[in-house]
Amino acid sequence: MKILVLNAGSSSQKSCLYEITDATLTQQPPQPLWEGKIDWTQDRSVAEIEVKTATGEVLQESIDGDSRTAHVAYMLDTLTHGATQVISELSAIDVVGHRVVHGGLDYRDSVIITEDVKKAIAHLSNLAPAHNPAALEGIEAIEQSLGNVKQVAVFDTSFHSTLPDAAAIYPGPYEWVEQGIRRYGFHGISHQYCANRAAQILNRDLTSLRLITCHLGNGCSLAAVNNSRSIDTTMGFTPLDGLMMGSRCGSIDPGILIYLLRQSDYSAESLDHVLNKASGLRGISGISSDFREIKAAMEQGNERAKLAYDIYVHRLRAGIGSMLASLGGLDALVFTAGVGEKSALIRQAACEAWEFLGLKIDVEKNQQQPIDVDIATDDSNVRVLVIHTQEDWAIAQQCWQLLHQ
Ligand code: ADP
């Protein structure tokens, strides 16, 4: 079965094509036949397109025009034409899976996309304004290029739909609950993939494990996983809650917002910008939201970079402590995404706080760019895993499962 995956970001559209058989599902994640990426970061009307194939063909192009749907169609065309061709026609694709950030309360599992599902995704755009509209654009681009091929929505919120009320409900007025103002949690596709992969690496049944998965990328979140379910997470009603992130503040005293609204001329838009784009590592350091640049500046003695790092670590440890309390114990701590997978420094700093529980990492293994490896010492009471998150592969697996139900 050929499964195309589309992963829409606010200024990018990533895509890949997998060939799946029964056998592939039980093995390690396979390499996609084809991978495409469109980047609109520099200029909304210019698409930087990059395509690679499993056989090593690479295409890089820049195209103009305002229609993002047309840019997606152009990228999909490289599946069937030129040096990057991997299939003879687009009709060879059996199903298309989309990452959709917000599924609200109604979508607790992946679903086949219908007109009603599209309406629901559009309706939830007010909760995920940077992401849900982009996913809809991807769905419509596929309808135009592939006609009525089966499409599947895989939601980032689904994995957290098992949160108990005590973890999900904010202690505001009860009307909030009735209005759907509650913790939804995000990065669910990644947390769920890492939980499953952790069980595979540890050769254990996921239902017997208590895990904390740390997704540390540009956006950062933790999940507490017990008996294969998410029982707590740090992101909330929006992806702004929880840990300090690249350019987002994470949890702050809500009284600060009241103070700012009263004391200065902030509007909803300017607050949104400050909290989402001008805070976190970028806001404190004044340098960058990129962890590598913070680390480099810190090593050169930059004090604000060091402060940004210290706050990041403080909040990461506090978040892990909070997940620990929800779990009441821990079998494995899992690190994933850009910072989690690549920064030995952050893993070391996060783990140091838990030495008193007998959690010990092997300093050498931690330094050796581990991927899908246990980096705890043999005598550690808790396993520590570094897992390369593969959200696209997780989406492809969901499509396969949905079509075989
Ligand atoms: P996204 O959340 O957008 O998917 P990623 O998961 O790729 O992003 O994570 C991006 C973050 O990973 C950035 O802060 C970047 O600095 C960090 N990162 C990437 N490579 C390294 C590295 N070698 N060492 C430390 N941090 C890294």
Short mmCIF file of C-alpha atoms and ligand atoms in Angstrom, two decimals, residues 217-219 289-292 337-339 342-343, ligand 1:
data_model
loop_
_atom_site.label_atom_id
_atom_site.label_comp_id
_atom_site.label_asym_id
_atom_site.label_seq_id
_atom_site.Cartn_x
_atom_site.Cartn_y
_atom_site.Cartn_z
CA GLY A 217 11.90 21.02 19.61
CA ASN A 218 11.02 24.61 18.77
CA GLY A 219 7.82 23.85 20.64
CA SER A 289 15.14 30.82 19.43
CA ASP A 290 17.63 28.22 18.20
CA PHE A 291 19.10 26.21 21.05
CA ARG A 292 22.44 25.79 19.22
CA ALA A 337 12.77 16.19 18.85
CA GLY A 338 15.60 18.59 17.89
CA VAL A 339 16.93 19.51 21.36
CA LYS A 342 20.71 16.23 19.81
CA SER A 343 21.63 18.01 23.03
P1 ADP B 1 10.26 21.62 15.29
O1 ADP B 1 9.72 21.72 16.68
O2 ADP B 1 10.06 22.86 14.49
O3 ADP B 1 9.87 20.35 14.56
P2 ADP B 1 12.89 20.45 15.79
O4 ADP B 1 12.31 19.24 16.46
O5 ADP B 1 13.69 20.23 14.56
O6 ADP B 1 11.83 21.57 15.47
O7 ADP B 1 13.80 21.18 16.87
C1 ADP B 1 14.39 22.41 16.63
C2 ADP B 1 15.33 22.73 17.78
O8 ADP B 1 16.34 21.72 17.83
C3 ADP B 1 16.05 24.05 17.63
O9 ADP B 1 16.04 24.76 18.86
C4 ADP B 1 17.48 23.65 17.32
O10 ADP B 1 18.40 24.55 17.83
C5 ADP B 1 17.58 22.34 18.07
N1 ADP B 1 18.72 21.56 17.55
C6 ADP B 1 18.88 21.08 16.30
N2 ADP B 1 20.09 20.48 16.20
C7 ADP B 1 20.69 20.59 17.41
C8 ADP B 1 21.95 20.20 17.96
N3 ADP B 1 22.84 19.56 17.21
N4 ADP B 1 22.21 20.49 19.26
C9 ADP B 1 21.31 21.14 20.01
N5 ADP B 1 20.10 21.55 19.56
C10 ADP B 1 19.80 21.28 18.28
#
